[in-house]
PDB file of C-alpha atoms and ligand atoms in Angstrom:
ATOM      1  CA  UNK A  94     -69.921 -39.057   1.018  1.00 48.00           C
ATOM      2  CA  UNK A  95     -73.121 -38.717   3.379  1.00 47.00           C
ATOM      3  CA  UNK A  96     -74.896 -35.445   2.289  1.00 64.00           C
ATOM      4  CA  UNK A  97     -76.825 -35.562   5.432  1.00 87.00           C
ATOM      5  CA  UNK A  98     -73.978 -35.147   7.273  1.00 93.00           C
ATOM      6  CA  UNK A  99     -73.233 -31.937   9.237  1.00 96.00           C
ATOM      7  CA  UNK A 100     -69.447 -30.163   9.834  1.00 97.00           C
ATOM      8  CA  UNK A 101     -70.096 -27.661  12.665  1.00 97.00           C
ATOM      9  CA  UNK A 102     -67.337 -24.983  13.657  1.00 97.00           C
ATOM     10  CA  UNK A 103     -67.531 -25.382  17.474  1.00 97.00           C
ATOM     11  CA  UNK A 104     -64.566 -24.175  19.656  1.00 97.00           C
ATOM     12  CA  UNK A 105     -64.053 -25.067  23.177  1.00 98.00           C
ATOM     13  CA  UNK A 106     -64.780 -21.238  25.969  1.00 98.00           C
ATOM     14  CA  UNK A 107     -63.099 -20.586  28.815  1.00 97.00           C
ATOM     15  CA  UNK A 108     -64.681 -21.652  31.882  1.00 97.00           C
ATOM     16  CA  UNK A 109     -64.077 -21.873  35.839  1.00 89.00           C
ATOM     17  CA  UNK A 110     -61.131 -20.727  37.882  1.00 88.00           C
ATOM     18  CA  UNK A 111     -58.259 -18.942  36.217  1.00 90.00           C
ATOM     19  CA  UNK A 112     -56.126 -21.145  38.860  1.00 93.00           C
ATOM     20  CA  UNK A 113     -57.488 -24.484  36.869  1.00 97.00           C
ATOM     21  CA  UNK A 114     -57.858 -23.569  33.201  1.00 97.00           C
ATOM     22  CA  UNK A 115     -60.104 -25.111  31.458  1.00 98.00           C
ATOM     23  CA  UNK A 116     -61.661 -24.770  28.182  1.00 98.00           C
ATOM     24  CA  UNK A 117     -65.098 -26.309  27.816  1.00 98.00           C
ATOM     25  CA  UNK A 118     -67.959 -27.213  24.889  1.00 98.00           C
ATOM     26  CA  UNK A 119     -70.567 -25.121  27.078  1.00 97.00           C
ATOM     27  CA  UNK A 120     -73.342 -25.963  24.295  1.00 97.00           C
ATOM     28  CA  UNK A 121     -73.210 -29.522  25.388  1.00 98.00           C
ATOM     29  CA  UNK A 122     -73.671 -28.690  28.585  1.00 97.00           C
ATOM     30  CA  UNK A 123     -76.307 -26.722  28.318  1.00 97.00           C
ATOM     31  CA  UNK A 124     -78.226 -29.462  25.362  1.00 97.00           C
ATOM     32  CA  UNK A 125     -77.136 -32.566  26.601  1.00 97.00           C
ATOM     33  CA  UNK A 126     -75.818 -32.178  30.035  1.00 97.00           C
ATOM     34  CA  UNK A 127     -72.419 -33.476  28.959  1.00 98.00           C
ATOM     35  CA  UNK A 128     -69.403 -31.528  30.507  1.00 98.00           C
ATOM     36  CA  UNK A 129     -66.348 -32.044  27.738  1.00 98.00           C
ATOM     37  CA  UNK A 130     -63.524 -30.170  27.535  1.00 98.00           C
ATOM     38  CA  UNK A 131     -59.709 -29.507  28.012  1.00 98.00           C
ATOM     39  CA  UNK A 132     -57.399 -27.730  30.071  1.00 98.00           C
ATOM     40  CA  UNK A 133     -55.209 -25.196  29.132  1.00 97.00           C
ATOM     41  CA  UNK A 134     -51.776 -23.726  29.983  1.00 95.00           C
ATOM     42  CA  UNK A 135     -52.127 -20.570  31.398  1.00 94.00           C
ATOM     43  CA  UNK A 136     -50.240 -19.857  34.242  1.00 93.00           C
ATOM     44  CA  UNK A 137     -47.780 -22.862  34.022  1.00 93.00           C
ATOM     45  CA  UNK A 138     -50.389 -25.626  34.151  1.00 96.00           C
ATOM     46  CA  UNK A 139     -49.288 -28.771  33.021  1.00 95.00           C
ATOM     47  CA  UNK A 140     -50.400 -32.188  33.966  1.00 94.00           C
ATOM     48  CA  UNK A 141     -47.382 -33.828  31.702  1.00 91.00           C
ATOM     49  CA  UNK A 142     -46.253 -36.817  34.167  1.00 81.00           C
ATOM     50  CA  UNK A 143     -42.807 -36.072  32.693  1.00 77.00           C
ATOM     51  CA  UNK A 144     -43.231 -32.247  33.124  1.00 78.00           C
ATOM     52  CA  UNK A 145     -40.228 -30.589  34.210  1.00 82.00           C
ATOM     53  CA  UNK A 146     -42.019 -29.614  37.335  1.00 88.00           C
ATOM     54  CA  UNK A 147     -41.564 -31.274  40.511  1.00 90.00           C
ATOM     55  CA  UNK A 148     -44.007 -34.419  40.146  1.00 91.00           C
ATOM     56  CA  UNK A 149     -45.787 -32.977  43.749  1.00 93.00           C
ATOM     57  CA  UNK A 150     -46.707 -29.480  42.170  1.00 94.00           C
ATOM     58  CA  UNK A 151     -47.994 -31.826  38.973  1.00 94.00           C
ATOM     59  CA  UNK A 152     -50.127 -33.876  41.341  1.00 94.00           C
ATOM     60  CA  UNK A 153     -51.437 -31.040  42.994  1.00 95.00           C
ATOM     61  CA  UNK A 154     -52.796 -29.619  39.478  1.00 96.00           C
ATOM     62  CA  UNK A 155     -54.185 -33.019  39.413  1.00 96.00           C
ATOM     63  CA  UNK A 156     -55.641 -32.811  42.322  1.00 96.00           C
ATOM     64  CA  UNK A 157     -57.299 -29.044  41.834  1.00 96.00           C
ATOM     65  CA  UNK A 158     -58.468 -30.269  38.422  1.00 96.00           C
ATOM     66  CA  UNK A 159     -60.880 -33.143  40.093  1.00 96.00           C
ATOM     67  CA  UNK A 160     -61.729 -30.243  42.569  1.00 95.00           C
ATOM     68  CA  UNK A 161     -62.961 -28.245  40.057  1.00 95.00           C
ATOM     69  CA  UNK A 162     -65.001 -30.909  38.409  1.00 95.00           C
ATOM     70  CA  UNK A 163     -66.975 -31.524  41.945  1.00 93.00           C
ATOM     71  CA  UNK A 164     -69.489 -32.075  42.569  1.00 94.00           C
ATOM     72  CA  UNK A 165     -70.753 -33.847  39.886  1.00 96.00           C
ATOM     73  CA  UNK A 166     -67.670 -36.035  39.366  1.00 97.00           C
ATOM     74  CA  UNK A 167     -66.442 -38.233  41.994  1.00 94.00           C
ATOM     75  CA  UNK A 168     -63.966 -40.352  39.766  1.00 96.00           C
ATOM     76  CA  UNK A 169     -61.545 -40.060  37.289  1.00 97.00           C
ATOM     77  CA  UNK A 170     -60.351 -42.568  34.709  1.00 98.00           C
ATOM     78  CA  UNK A 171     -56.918 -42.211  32.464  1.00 97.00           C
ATOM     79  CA  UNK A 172     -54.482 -44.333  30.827  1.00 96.00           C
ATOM     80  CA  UNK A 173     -50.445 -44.688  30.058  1.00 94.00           C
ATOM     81  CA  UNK A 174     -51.425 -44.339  26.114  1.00 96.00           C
ATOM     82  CA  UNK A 175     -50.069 -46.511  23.534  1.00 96.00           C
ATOM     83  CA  UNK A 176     -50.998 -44.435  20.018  1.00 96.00           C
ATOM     84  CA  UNK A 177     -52.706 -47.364  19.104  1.00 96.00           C
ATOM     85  CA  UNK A 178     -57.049 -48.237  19.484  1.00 97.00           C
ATOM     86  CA  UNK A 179     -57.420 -50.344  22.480  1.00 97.00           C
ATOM     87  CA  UNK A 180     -60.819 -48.865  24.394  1.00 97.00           C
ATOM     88  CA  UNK A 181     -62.334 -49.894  27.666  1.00 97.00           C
ATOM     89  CA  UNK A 182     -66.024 -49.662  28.449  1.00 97.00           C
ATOM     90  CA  UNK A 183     -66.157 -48.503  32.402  1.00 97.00           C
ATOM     91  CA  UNK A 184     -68.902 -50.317  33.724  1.00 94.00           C
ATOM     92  CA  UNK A 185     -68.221 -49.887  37.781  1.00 94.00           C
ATOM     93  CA  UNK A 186     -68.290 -46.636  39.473  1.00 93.00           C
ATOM     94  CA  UNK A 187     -64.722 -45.270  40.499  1.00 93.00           C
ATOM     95  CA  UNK A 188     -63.834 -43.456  43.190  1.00 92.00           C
ATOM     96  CA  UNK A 189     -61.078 -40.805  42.998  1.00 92.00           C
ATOM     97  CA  UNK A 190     -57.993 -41.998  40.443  1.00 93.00           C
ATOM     98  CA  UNK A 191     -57.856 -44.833  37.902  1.00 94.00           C
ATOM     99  CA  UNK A 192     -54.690 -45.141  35.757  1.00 93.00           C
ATOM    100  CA  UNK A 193     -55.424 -47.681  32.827  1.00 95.00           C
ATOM    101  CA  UNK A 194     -52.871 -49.355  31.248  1.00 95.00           C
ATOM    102  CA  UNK A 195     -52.042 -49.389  27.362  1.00 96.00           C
ATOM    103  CA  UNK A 196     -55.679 -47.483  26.284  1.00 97.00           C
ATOM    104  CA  UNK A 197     -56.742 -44.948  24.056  1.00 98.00           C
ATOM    105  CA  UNK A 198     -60.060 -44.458  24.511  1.00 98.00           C
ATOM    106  CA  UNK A 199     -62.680 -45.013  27.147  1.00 98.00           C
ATOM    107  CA  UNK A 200     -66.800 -45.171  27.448  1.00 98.00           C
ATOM    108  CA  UNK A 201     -69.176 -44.981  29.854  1.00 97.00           C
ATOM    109  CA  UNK A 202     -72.564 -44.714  30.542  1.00 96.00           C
ATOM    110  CA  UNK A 203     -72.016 -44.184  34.404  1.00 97.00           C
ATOM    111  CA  UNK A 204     -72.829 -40.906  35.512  1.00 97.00           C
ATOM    112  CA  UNK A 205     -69.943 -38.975  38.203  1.00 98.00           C
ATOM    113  CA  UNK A 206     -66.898 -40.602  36.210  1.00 98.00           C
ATOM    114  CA  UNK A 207     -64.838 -38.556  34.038  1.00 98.00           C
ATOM    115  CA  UNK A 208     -63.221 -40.234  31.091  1.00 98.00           C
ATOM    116  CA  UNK A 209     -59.410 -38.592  30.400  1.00 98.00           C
ATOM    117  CA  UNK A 210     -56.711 -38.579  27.610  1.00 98.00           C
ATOM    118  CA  UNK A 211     -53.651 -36.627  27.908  1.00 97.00           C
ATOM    119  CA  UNK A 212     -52.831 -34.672  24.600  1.00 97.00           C
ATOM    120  CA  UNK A 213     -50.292 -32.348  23.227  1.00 96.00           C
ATOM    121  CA  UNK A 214     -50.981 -31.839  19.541  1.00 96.00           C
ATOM    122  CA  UNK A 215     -52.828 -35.299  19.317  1.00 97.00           C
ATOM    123  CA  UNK A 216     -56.733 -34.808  18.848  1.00 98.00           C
ATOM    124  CA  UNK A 217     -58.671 -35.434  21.458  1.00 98.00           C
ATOM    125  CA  UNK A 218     -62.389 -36.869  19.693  1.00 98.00           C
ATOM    126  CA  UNK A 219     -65.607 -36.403  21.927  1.00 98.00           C
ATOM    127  CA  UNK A 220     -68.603 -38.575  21.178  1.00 98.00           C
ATOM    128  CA  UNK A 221     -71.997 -38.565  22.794  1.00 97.00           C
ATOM    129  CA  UNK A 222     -74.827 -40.353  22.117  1.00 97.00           C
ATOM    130  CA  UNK A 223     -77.672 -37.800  23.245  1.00 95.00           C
ATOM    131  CA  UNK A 224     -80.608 -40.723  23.792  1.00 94.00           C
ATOM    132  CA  UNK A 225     -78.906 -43.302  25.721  1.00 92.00           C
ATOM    133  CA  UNK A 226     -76.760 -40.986  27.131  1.00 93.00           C
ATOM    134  CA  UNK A 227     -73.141 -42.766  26.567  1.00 96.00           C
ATOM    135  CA  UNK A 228     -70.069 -40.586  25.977  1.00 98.00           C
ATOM    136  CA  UNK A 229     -66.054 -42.008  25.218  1.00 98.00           C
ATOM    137  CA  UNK A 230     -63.091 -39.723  24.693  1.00 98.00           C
ATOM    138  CA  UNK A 231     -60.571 -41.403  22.580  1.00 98.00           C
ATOM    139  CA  UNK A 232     -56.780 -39.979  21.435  1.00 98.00           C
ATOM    140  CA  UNK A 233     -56.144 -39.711  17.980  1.00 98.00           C
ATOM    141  CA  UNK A 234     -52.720 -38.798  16.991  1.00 97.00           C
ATOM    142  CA  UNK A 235     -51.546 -39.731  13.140  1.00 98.00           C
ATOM    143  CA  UNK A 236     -51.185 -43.611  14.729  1.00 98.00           C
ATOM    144  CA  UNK A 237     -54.257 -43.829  16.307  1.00 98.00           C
ATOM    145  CA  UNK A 238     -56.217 -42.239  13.557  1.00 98.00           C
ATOM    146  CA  UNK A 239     -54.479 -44.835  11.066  1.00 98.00           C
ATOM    147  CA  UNK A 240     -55.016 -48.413  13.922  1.00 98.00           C
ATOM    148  CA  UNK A 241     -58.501 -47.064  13.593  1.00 98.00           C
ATOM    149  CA  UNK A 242     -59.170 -45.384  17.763  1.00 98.00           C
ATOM    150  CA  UNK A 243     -62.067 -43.268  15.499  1.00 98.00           C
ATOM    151  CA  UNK A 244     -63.828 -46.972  14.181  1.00 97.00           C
ATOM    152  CA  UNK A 245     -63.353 -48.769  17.556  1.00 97.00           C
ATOM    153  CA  UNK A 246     -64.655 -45.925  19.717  1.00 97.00           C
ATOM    154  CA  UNK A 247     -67.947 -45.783  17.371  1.00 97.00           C
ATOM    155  CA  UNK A 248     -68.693 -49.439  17.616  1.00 96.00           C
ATOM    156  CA  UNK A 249     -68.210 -49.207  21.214  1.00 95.00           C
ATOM    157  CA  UNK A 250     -70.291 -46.616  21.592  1.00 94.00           C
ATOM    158  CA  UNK A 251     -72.931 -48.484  19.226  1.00 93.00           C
ATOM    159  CA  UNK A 252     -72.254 -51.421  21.621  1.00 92.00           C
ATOM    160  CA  UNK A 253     -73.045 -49.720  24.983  1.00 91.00           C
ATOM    161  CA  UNK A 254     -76.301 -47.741  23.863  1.00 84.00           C
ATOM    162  CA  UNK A 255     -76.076 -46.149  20.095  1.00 80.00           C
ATOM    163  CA  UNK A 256     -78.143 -47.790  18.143  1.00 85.00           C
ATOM    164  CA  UNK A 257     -75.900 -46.554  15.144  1.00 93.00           C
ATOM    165  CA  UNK A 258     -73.242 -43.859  14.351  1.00 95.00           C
ATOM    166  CA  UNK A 259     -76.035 -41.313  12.994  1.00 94.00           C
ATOM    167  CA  UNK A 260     -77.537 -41.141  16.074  1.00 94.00           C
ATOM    168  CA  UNK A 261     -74.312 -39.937  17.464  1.00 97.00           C
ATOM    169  CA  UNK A 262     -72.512 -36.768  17.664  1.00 97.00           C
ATOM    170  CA  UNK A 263     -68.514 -36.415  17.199  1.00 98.00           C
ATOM    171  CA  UNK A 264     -66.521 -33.276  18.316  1.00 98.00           C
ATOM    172  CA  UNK A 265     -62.903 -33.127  16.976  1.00 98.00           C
ATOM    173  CA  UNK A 266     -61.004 -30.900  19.857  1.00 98.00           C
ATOM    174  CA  UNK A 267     -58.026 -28.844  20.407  1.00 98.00           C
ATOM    175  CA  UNK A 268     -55.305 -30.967  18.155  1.00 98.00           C
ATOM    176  CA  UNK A 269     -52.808 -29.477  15.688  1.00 98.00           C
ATOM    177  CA  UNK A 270     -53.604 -27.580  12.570  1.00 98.00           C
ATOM    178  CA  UNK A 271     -53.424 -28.874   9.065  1.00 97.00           C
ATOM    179  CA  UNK A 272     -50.965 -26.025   8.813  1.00 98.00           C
ATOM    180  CA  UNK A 273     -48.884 -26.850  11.167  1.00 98.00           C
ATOM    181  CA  UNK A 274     -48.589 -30.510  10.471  1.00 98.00           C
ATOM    182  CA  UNK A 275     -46.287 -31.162   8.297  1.00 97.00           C
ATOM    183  CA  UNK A 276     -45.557 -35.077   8.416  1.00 98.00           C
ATOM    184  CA  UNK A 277     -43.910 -37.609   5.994  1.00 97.00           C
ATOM    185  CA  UNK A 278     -45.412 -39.293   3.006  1.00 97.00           C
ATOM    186  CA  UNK A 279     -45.700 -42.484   4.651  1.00 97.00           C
ATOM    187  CA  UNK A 280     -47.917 -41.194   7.881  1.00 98.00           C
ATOM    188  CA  UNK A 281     -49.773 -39.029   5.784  1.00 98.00           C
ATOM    189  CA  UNK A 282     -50.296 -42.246   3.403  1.00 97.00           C
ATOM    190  CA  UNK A 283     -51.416 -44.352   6.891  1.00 97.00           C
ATOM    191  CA  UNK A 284     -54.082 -41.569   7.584  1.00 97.00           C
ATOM    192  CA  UNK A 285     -55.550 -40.569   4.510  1.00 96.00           C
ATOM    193  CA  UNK A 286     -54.796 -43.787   2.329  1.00 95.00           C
ATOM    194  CA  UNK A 287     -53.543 -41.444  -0.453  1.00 96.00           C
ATOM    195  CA  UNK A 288     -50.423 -41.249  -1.724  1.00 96.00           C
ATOM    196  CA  UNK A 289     -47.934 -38.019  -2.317  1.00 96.00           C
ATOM    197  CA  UNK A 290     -44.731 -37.257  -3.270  1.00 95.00           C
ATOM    198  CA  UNK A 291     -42.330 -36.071  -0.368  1.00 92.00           C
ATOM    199  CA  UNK A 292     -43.692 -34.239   3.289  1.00 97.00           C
ATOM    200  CA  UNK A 293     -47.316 -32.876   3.352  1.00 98.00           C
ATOM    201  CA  UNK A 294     -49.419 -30.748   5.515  1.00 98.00           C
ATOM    202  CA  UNK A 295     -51.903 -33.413   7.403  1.00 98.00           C
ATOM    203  CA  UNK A 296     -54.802 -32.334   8.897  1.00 98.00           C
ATOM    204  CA  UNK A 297     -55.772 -34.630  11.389  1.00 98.00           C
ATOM    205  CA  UNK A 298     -59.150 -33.530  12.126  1.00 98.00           C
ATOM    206  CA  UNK A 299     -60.050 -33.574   8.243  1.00 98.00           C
ATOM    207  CA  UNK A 300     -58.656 -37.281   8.338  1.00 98.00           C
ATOM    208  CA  UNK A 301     -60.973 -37.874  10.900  1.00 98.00           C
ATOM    209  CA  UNK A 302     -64.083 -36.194   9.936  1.00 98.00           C
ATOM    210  CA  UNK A 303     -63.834 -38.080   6.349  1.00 97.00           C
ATOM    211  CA  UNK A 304     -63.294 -41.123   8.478  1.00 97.00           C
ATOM    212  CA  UNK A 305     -66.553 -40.276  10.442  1.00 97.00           C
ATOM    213  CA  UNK A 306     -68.194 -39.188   7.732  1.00 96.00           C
ATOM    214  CA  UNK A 307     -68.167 -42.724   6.266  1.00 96.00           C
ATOM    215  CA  UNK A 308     -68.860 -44.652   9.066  1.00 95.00           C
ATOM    216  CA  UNK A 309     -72.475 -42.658   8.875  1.00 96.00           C
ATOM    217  CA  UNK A 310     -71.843 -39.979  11.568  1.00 97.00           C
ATOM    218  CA  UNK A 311     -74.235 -37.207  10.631  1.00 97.00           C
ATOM    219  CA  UNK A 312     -73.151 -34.403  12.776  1.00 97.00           C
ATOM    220  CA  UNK A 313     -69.241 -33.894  13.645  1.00 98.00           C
ATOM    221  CA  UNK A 314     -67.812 -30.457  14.510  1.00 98.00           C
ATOM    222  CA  UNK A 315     -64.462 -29.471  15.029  1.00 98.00           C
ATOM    223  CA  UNK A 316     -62.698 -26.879  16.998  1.00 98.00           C
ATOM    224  CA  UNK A 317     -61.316 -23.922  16.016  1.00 98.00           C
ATOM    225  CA  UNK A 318     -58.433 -24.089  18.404  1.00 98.00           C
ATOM    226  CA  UNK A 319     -55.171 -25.294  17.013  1.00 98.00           C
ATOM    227  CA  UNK A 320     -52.252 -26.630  19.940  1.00 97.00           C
ATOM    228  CA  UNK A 321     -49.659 -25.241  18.224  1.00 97.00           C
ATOM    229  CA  UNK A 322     -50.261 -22.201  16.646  1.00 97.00           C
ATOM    230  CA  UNK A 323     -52.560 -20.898  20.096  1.00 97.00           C
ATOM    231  CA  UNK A 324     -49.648 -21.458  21.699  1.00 93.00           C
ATOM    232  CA  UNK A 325     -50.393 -19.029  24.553  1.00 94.00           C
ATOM    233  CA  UNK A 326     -53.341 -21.443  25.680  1.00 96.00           C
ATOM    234  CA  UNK A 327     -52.046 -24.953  24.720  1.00 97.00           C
ATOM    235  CA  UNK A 328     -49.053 -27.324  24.867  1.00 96.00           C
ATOM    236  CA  UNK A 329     -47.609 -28.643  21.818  1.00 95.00           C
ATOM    237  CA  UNK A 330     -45.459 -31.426  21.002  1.00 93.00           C
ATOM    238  CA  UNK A 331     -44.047 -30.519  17.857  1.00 91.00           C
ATOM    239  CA  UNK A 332     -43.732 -26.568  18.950  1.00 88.00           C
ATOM    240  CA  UNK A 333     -41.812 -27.412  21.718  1.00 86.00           C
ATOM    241  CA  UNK A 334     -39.638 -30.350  20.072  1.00 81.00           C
ATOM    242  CA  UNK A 335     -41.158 -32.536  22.503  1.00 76.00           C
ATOM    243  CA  UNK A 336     -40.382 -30.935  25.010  1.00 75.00           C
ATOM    244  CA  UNK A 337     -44.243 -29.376  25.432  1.00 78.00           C
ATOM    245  CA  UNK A 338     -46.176 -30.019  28.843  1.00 91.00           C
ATOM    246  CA  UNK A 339     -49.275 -31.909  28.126  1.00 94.00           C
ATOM    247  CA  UNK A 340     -53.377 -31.036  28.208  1.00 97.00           C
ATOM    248  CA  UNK A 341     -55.922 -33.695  29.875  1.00 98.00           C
ATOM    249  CA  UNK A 342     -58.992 -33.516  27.942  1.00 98.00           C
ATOM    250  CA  UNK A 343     -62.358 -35.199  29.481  1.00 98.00           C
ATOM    251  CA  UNK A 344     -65.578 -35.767  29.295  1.00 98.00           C
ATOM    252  CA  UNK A 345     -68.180 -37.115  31.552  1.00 98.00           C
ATOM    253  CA  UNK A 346     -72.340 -37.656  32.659  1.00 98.00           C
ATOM    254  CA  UNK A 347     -72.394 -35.352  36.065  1.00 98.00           C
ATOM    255  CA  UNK A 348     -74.247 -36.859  38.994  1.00 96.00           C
ATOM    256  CA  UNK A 349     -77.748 -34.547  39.229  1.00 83.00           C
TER     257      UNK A 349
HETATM  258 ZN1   ZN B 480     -52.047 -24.505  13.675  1.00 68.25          ZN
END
């Protein structure tokens, strides 16, 4: 264990237009002119593909959330996700919608393009690397976690403009509760690498912290919010029985 390293409570605000909710990191905005967060629930919205909503009123919350993101963004990129730790470095400037195929996690240095994962329960982890000014967005469910999305998305990060993990920082969003997870002993043995007898409470963002923690992050916070027991803000997969809409989160470099 690093004792230099730094867990920070830090919970996503409510930002914008009731019509688009969103739920933003406002201090990294305002410190590092990053714009991360997530969007919300309220009033319906769901940007679930397989929503029960007609796929044209889903589109059209698609298309008011890259609205409200203007004008500093003028592209978004996302990806059918795979629960496994395949990232892509965006390099070339997009313009309007990119769907990926089989990713889960993207980087960028590119300022205007915001990077997307679509979560319901699943943590969606933020990094930023203040000095060169590279962000990814990768989605760690208890697969992901265990393939190793948190250890890929560093080195990528270190590959693109880090010059190592401690000058990095690593926000652990709006995911599912430790209790409110309770899993199997065989996932919680592929995330934590211990061993108990019968189901456990997981907490995915303490598997993931530890996990950062060792790779020589120095400053990680985590949100507050959980998806399943706020309920009244977020979507949740295991709430709902799968049923549950979904949340995009995203983070980007806004054109100035
Ligand atoms: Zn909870």
């Amino acid at each position: 264990m690093t004792s230099r390293t730094t867990v920070t409570n830090l919970s996503e605000s409510p930002v914008g237009d009731p019509a688009v909710p969103r739920y933003e990191i406002t201090e990294w905005r305002a410190e590092h002119g990053v714009v991360a967060g997530i969007t919300g629930r309220e009033g319906g919205f769901d940007i679930g593909l397989s929503s029960a909503d007609a796929i044209d009123v889903v589109l059209g919350r698609w298309s008011a959330l890259r609205e409200s993101l203007k004008p500093g963004f003028s592209g978004l990129v996302v990806s059918r996700q795979v629960h496994g730790a395949e990232i892509a470095t965006h390099l070339h400037p997009v313009d309007g919608l990119l769907i990926a195929e089989g990713l889960d996690g993207h980087a960028t240095q590119l300022r205007g393009l915001v990077l997307g994962v679509t979560v319901a329960d699943c943590v969606p982890v933020y990094l930023v690397d203040p000095n060169s000014r590279a962000v990814a967005l990768l989605h760690a469910g208890w697969r992901g976690v265990a393939a190793g999305v948190l250890e890929r998305g560093i080195d990528c990060l270190c590959g693109i403009g880090a010059a190592a993990p401690d000058d990095l920082l690593v926000h652990c969003g709006v995911g599912i509760c430790g209790g409110c997870y309770e899993v199997g002993c065989e996932v919680y043995q592929a995330v934590t690498g211990r061993r108990v007898e019968g189901p456990a409470l997981l907490d995915l963002r303490a598997a993931l912290i530890e996990r950062a923690r060792a790779l020589g992050v120095v400053d990680i916070s985590v949100s507050g919010w959980c998806s399943a027991h706020d309920a009244e803000q977020f979507h949740s997969h295991r709430v709902s029985g799968g049923m549950a809409g979904r949340m995009l989160a995203y983070i980007g470099l806004p054109v100035t």
